[in-house]
Coordinates of C-alpha atoms in Angstrom, one line a residue:
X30 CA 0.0 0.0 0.0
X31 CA 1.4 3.4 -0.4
X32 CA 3.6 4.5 2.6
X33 CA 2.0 6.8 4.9
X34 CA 2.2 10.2 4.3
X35 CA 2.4 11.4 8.0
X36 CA 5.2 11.2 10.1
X37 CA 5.4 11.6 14.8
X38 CA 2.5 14.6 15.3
X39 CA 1.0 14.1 12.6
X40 CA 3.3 16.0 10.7
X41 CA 4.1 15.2 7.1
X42 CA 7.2 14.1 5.4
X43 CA 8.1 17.6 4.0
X44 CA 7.5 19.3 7.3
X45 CA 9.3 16.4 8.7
X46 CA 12.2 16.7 6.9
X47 CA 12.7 20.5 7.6
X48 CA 11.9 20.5 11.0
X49 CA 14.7 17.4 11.7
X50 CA 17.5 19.1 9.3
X51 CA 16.5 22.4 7.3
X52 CA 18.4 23.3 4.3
X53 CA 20.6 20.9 2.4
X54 CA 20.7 18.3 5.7
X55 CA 17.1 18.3 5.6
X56 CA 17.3 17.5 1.7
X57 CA 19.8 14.6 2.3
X58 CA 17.8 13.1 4.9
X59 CA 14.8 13.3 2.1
X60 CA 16.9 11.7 0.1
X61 CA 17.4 8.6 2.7
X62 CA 14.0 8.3 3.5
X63 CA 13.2 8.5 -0.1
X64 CA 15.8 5.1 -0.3
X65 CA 14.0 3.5 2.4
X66 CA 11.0 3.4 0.0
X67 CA 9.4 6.0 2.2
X68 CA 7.5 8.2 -0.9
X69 CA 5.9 11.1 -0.1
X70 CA 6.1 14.3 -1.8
X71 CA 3.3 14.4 -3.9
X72 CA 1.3 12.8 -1.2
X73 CA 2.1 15.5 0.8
X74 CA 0.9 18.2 -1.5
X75 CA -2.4 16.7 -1.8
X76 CA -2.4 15.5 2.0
X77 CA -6.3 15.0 2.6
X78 CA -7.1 13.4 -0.5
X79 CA -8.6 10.1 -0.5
X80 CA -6.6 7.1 -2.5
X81 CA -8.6 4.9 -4.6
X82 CA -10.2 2.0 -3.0
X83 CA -8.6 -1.3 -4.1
X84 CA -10.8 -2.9 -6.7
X85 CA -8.3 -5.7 -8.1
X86 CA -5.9 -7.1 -5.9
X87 CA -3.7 -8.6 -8.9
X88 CA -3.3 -8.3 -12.2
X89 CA -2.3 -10.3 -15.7
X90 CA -0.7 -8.7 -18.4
X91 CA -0.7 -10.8 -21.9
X92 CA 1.9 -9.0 -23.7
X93 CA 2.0 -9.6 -27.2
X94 CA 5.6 -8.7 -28.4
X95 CA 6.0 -7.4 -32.0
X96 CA 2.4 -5.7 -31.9
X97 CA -0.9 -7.2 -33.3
X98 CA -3.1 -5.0 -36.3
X99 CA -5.8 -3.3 -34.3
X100 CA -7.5 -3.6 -37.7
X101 CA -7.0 -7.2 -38.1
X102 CA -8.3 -8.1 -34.3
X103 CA -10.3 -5.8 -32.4
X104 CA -11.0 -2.7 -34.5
X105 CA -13.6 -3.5 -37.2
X106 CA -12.9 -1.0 -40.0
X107 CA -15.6 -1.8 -43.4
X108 CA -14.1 1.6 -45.5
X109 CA -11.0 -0.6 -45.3
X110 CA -12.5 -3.0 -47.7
X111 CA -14.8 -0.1 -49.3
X112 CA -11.1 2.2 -50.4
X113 CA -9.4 -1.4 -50.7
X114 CA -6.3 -0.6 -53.3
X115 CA -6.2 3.1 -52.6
X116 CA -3.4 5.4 -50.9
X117 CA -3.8 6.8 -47.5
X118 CA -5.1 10.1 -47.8
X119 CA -2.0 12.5 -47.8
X120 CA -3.2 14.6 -44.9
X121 CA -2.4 11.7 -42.9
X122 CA 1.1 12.5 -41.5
X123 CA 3.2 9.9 -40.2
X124 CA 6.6 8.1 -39.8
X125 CA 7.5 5.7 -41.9
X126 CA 9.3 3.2 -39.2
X127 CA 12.5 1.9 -41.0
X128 CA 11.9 3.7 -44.3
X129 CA 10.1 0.4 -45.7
X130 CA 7.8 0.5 -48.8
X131 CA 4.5 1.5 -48.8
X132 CA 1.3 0.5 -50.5
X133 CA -2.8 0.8 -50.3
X134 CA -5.2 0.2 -48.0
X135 CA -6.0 -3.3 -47.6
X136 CA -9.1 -4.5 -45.2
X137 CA -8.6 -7.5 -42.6
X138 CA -7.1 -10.5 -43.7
X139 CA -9.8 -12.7 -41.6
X140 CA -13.6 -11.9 -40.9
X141 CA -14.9 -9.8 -37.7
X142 CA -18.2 -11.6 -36.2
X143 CA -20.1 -10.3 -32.8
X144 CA -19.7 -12.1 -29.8
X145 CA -22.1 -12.6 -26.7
X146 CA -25.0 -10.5 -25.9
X147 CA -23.1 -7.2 -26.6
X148 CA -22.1 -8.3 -30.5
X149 CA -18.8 -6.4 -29.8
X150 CA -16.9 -7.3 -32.6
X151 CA -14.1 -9.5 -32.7
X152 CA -11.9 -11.1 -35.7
X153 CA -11.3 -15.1 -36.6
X154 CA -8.1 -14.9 -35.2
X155 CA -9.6 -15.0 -32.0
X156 CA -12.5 -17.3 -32.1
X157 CA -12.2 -18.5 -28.2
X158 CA -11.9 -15.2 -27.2
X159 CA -14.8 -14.0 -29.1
X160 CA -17.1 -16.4 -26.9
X161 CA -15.5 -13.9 -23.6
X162 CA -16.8 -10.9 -25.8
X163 CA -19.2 -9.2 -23.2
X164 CA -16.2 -9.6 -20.1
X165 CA -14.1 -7.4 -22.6
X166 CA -13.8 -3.6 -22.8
X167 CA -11.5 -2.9 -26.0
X168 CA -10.2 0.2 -25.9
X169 CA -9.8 1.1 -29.8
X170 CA -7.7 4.8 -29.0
X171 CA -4.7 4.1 -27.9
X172 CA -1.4 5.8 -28.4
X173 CA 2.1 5.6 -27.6
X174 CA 5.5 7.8 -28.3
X175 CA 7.6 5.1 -30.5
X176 CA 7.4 3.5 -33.1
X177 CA 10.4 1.2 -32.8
X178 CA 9.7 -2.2 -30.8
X179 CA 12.5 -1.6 -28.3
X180 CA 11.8 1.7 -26.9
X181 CA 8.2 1.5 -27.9
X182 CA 8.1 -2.0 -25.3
X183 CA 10.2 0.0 -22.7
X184 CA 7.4 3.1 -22.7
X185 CA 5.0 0.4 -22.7
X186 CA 6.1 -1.6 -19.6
X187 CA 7.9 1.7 -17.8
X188 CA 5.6 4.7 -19.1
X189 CA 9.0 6.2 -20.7
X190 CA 10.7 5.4 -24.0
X191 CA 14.5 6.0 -22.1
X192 CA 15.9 3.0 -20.1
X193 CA 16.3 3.1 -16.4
X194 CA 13.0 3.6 -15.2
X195 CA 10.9 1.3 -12.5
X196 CA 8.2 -0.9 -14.9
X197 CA 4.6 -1.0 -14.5
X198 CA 4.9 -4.3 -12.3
X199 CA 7.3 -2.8 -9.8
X200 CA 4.9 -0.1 -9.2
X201 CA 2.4 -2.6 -8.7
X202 CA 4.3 -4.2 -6.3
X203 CA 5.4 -0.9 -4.5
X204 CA 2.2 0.4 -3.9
X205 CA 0.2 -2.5 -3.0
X206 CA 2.7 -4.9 -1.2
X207 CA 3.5 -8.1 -1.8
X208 CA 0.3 -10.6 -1.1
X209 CA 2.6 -14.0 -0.3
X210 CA 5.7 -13.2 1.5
X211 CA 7.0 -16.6 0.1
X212 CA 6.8 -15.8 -3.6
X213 CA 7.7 -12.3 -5.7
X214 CA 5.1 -10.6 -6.1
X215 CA 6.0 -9.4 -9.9
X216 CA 6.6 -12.5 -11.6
X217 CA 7.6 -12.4 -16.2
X218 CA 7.3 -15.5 -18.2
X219 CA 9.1 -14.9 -21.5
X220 CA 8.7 -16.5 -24.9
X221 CA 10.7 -19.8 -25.5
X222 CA 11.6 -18.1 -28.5
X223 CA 13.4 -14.8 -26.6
X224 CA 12.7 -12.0 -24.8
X225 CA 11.8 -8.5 -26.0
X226 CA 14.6 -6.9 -28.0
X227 CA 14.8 -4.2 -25.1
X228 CA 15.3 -7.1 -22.6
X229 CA 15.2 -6.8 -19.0
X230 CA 14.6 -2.7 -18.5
X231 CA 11.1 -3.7 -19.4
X232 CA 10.9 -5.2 -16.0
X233 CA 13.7 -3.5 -14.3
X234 CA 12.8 -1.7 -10.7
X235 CA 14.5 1.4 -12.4
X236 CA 15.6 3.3 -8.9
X237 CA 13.8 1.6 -6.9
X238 CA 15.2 -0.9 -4.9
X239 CA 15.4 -4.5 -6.8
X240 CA 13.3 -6.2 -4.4
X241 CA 10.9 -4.8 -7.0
X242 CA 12.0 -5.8 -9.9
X243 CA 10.5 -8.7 -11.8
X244 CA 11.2 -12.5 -11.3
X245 CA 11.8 -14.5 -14.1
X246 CA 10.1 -17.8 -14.9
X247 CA 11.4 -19.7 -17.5
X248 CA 8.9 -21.1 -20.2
X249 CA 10.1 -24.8 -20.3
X250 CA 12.2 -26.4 -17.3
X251 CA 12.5 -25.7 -14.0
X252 CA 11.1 -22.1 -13.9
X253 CA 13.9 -20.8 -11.7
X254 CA 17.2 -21.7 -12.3
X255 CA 19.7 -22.9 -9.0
X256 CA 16.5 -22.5 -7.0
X257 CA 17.4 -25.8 -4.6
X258 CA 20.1 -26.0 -2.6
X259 CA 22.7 -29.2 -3.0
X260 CA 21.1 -32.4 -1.6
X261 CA 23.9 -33.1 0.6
X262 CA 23.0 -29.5 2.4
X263 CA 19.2 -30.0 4.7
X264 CA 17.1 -27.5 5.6
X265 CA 17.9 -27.1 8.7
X266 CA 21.8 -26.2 8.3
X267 CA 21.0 -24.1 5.2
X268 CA 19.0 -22.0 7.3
X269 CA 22.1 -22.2 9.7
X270 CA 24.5 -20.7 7.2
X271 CA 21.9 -17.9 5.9
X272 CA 21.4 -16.4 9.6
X273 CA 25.1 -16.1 9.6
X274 CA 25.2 -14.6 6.4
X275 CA 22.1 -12.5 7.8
X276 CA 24.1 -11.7 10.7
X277 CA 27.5 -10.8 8.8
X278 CA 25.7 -8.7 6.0
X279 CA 23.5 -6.7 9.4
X280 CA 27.1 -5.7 10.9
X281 CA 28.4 -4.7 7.6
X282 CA 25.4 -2.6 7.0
X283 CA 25.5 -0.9 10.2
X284 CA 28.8 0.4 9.0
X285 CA 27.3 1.6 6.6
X286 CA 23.7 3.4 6.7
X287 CA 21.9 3.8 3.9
X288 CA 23.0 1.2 1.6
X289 CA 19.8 0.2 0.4
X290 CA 21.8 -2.1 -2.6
X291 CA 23.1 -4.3 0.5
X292 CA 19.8 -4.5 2.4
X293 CA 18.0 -5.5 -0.5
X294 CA 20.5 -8.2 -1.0
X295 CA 19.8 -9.7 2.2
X296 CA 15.9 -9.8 1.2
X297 CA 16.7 -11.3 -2.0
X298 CA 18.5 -14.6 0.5
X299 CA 15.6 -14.9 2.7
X300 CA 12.8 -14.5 -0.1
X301 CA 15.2 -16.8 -2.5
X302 CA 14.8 -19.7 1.1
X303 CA 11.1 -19.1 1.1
X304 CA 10.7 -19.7 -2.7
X305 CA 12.4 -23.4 -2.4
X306 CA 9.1 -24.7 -1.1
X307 CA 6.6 -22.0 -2.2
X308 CA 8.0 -21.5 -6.0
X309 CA 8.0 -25.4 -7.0
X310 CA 4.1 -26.2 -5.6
X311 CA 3.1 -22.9 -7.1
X312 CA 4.2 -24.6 -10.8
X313 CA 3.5 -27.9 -10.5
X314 CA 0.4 -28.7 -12.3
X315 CA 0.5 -32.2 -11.8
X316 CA -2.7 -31.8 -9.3
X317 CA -4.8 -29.5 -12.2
X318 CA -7.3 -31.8 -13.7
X319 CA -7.2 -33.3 -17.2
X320 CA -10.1 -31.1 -17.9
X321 CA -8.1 -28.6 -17.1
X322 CA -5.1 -29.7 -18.9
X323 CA -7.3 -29.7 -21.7
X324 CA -9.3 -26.5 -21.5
X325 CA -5.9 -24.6 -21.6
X326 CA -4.2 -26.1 -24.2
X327 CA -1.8 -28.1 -21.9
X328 CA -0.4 -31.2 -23.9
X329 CA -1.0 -30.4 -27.1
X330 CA 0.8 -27.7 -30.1
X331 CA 0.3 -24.9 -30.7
X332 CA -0.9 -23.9 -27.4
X333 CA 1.3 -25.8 -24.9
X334 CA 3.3 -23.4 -23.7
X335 CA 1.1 -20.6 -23.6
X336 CA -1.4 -22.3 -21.9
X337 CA 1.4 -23.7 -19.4
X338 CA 2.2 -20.1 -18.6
X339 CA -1.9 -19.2 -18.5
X340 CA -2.4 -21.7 -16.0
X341 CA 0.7 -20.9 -13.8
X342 CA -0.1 -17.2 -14.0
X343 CA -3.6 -18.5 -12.2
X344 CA -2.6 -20.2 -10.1
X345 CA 0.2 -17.5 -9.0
X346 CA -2.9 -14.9 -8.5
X347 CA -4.4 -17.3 -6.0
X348 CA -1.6 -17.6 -4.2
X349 CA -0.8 -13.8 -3.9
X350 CA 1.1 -12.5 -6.8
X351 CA 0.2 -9.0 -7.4
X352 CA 1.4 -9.0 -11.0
X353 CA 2.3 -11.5 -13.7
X354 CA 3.5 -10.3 -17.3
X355 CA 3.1 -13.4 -20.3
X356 CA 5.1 -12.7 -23.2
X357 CA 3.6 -13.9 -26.9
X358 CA 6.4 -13.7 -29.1
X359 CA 10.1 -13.7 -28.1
X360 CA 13.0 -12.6 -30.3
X361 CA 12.7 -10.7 -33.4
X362 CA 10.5 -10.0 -36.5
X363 CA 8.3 -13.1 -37.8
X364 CA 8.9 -14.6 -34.5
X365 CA 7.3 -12.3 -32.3
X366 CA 3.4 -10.2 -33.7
X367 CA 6.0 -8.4 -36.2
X368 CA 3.8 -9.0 -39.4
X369 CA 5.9 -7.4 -42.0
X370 CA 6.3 -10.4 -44.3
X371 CA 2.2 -11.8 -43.6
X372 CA -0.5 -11.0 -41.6
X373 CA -2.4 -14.3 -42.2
X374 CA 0.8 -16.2 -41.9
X375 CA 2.1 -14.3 -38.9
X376 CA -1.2 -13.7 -36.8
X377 CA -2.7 -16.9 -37.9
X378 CA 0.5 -18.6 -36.3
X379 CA 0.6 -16.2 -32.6
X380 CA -3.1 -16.1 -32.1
X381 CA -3.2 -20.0 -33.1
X382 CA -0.8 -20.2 -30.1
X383 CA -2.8 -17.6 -27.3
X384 CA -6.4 -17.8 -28.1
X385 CA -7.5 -21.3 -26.5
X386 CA -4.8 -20.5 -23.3
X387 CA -6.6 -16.6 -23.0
X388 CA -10.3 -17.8 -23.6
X389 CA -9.5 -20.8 -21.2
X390 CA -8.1 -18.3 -18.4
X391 CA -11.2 -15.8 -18.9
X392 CA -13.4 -19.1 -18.0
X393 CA -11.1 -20.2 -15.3
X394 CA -10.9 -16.9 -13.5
X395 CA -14.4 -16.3 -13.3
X396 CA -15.9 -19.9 -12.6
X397 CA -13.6 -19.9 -9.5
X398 CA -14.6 -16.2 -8.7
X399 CA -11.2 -14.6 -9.1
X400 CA -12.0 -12.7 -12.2
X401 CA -13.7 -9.7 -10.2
X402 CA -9.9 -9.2 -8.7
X403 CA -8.5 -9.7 -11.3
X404 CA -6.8 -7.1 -13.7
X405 CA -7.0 -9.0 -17.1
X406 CA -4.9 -6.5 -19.7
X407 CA -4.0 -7.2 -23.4
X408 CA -2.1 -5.5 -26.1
X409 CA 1.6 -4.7 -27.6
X410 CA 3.6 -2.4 -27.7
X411 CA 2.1 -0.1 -31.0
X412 CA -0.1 -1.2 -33.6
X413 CA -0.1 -1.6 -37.3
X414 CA -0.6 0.4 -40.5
X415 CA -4.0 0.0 -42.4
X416 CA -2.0 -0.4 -45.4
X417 CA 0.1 -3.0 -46.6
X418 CA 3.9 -3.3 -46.9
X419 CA 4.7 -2.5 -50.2
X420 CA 1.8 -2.9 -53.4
X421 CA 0.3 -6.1 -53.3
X422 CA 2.3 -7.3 -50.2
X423 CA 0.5 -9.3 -47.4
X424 CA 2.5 -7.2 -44.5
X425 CA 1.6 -4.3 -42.4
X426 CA 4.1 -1.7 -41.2
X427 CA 4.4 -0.3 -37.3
X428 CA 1.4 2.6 -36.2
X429 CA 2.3 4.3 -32.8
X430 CA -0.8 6.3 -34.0
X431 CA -3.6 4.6 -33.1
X432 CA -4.2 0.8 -32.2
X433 CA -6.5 -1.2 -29.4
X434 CA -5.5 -3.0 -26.2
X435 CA -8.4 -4.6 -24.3
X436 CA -9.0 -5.3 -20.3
X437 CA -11.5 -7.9 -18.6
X438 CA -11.8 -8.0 -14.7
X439 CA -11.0 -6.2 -12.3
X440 CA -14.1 -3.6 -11.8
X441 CA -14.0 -3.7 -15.8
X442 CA -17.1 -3.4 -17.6
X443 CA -17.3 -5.8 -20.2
X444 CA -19.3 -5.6 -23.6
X445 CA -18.1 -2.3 -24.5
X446 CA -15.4 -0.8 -27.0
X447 CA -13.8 3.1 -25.8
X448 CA -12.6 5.4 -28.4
X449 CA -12.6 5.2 -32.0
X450 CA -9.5 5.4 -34.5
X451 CA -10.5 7.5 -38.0
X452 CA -12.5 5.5 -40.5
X453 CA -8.9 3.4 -41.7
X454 CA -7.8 2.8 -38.3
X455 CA -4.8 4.5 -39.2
X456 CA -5.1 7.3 -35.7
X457 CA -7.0 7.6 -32.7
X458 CA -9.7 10.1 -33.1
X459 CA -12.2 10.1 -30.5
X460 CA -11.4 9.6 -26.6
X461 CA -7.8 9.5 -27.3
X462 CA -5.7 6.9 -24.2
X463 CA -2.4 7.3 -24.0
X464 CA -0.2 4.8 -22.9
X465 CA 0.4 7.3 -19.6
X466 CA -3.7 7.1 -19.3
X467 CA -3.1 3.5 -19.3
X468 CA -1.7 3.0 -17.2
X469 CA -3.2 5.6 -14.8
X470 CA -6.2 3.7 -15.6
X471 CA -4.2 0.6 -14.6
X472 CA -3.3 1.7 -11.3
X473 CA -6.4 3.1 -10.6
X474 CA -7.8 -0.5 -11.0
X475 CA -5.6 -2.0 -8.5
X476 CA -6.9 0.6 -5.8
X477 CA -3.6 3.2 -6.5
X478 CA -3.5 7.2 -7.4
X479 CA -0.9 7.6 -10.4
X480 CA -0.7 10.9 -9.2
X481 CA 0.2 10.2 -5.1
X482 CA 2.0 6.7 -5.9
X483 CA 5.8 8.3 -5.7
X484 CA 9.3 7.5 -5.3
X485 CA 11.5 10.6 -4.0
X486 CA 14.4 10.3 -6.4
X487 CA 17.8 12.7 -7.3
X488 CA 15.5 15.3 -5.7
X489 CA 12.4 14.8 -7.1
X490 CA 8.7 12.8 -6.8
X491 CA 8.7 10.7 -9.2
X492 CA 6.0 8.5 -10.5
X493 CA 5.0 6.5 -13.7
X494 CA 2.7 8.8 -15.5
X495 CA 4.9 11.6 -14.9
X496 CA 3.1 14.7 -15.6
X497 CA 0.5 13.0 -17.7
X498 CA -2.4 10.7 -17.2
X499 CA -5.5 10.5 -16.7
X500 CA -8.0 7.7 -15.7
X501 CA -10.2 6.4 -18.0
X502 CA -13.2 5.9 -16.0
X503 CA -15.5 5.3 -18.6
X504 CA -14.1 1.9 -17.8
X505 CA -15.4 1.2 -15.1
X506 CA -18.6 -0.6 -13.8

């Protein structure tokens, strides 16, 4: 939860600060408490003001690296078919990401059909998902500030485009606490096939301390590498040696105040003993069903992995996690959503791979009431072009411009698309979301003010929207 913003007689941090130390002293002490996790600030400023109340209390992030066609998916667009062959109008002004060739507008490579009660829209590529139709809320108006897949992933998981930044996750994490002190609380499962070209900034703790970083699962194997001990060593003397080590590291520190690198260290040993029993039950799907084996994909290609990673992502939100990113894609180009060569051949082979796993974790979530808390959010990085990749060609070029992302759970109300693009789906028009408002809106979900949520850092409050954001309550139930 976010740290208290009053300190001994009910003073706040600021006044706090100035009354212990004025001047530079009482900016240095700041500064410590700022370490210490301690983020006030902007709290201060709007001391009085009531924090959102907590609506989910995890959430699930299906992050589909390389970045899906809005107009292929989620964002039905019939003048695409009707101006089929022509040029975008020239009063559209864009970039033209990596100076590739351009051609005409070509509609959607597979049909849309309605889904559920609401008929919201939805293409072939996701048939399974379609049947979830009235538990999504697609927001068709998003934006971002990139349109290169590294920094553009890196503003989408940190809310900047420059490295060095804490990620969504580890705000997640910060603000809300972790829900199982015996497994992380921000938890990535990447791609068999790689990671995101950016790599691990996109769930780096930035200047926060790392005990809010992400933890990496692996996709196949043993999700954590080195996790057990040697099975000459039992539990009882490994706990022996790390209360030494606990004690050795506690004198060194108090040699040393303020060294928040060391102190996290010693976290990371005790958190690392706790995961030897927690992390190993957590995976182990061995007592899942066959039904629900089957239901996710489990067993079977294309959807094994994926739905491996679904599953484990559920059954981490039961046991606490706060948040869990999924990775679709890993590597480069055709490997990842990066449909320059093909849409048909490119979506047809990702969604082939995520639709099952995603439908069957909608179903799960809510038969075993979990869905109300939790955060269910889907999307890339950027979107596509409405025209193809040269004349003729069955590729799509990159659109920071305008493309969807959809949510389900968590207080969402399903059924409904937000925001428009123009009549290509080439720019978001109408109730425009940028990725800050995203994630502002993200926050907000999980019971957090974008605005209050700081970190006092090199003298200022930081926090992920910045200056920006807004929260999309339109959203909202």
């Amino acid at each position: 939860m976010l740290k208290s913003s009053l300190y001994p007689c009910g003073k706040s941090r600021r006044e706090f600060v100035w009354e212990m130390g004025a001047g530079f002293a009482g900016v240095a002490l700041a500064s410590l408490l700022g370490r210490d996790g301690i983020s006030m600030g902007t709290a201060a400023a709007k001391e009085g003001q009531q924090r959102s109340q907590p609506r989910a209390k995890a959430c699930i992030f299906l992050m589909m690296n390389g970045a899906p066609s809005q107009v292929d998916t989620f964002d039905f667009k019939p003048e695409l078919e009707k101006y089929s062959g022509k040029q975008l109008p020239a009063d559209k002004k864009f970039i033209n990401s990596g100076g590739r060739k351009m051609g005409f507008l070509t509609p959607a490579w597979r049909p849309f059909r309605p889904g559920g009660e609401s008929g919201l829209l939805v293409s072939d590529y996701f048939p399974n998902v379609r049947k979830h139709a009235d538990k999504l809320c697609v927001i068709k108006s998003c934006h971002t500030d990139s349109h290169a897949h590294g920094s553009a992933l890196v503003a989408m998981n940190t809310g900047k485009t420059l490295i060095g930044r804490p990620s969504l996750g580890s705000w997640c994490v910060y603000g809300m606490g972790s829900g199982n002190e015996n497994l992380p609380g921000y938890v990535v499962m990447l791609d068999k096939r790689g990671g995101p070209i950016s790599g691990q900034p996109n769930w780096s703790s930035g200047f926060m301390p790392a005990t809010y970083a992400g933890t990496l699962f692996r996709p196949t194997g043993e999700p954590i590498l080195d996790l057990k001990g040697p099975s000459h060593v039992s539990q009882a003397v490994q706990r022996e040696q790390l209360d030494l080590l606990a004690q050795l590291n506690q004198q060194h520190l108090d040699l040393r105040p303020g060294s928040q690198d060391l102190a996290d260290r010693i976290r990371s040993y005790e958190l690392a003993y706790r995961m030897q029993s927690a992390t190993p039950e957590a995976v182990d799907l061995s007592d899942e069903s066959q039904q629900t084996l089957d239901a996710y994909g489990v067993g079977k290609q294309p959807t094994d992995e994926y739905g491996r990673n679904c599953l484990i992502a559920r059954r981490l939100v039961e046991r606490g996690a706060r948040f869990i990113q999924l990775y679709s894609g890993g590597g480069h180009l055709e490997e990842t959503w990066d449909a320059h060569e093909s849409i048909e051949k490119n979506h047809g082979q990702h969604a082939a791979e995520v639709d099952q796993p995603i439908a069957a974790l909608l179903a799960d979530l809510e038969q075993r009431g979990l869905l109300d808390d939790t955060l269910i959010v889907w999307g890339g990085e950027f979107g596509r072009m409405p025209f193809s990749e040269g004349q003729g060609a069955p590729g799509r070029n990159h659109n920071p411009y305008g493309f969807c992302m959809w949510m389900a759970g968590g207080g969402i109300r399903g059924g409904q698309s937000y925001g428009e693009t123009d009549e290509f789906g080439f720019e978001a028009v109408q109730d425009k979301v940028h990725l800050h408002d995203l994630h502002a809106t993200i926050l907000h979900a999980m019971g957090q003010d974008h605005e209050l949520l700081s970190w006092f850092h090199q003298g200022r409050e930081e926090t992920l929207t910045d200056v920006g954001g807004r929260v999309v309550h339109e959203l909202f139930v």
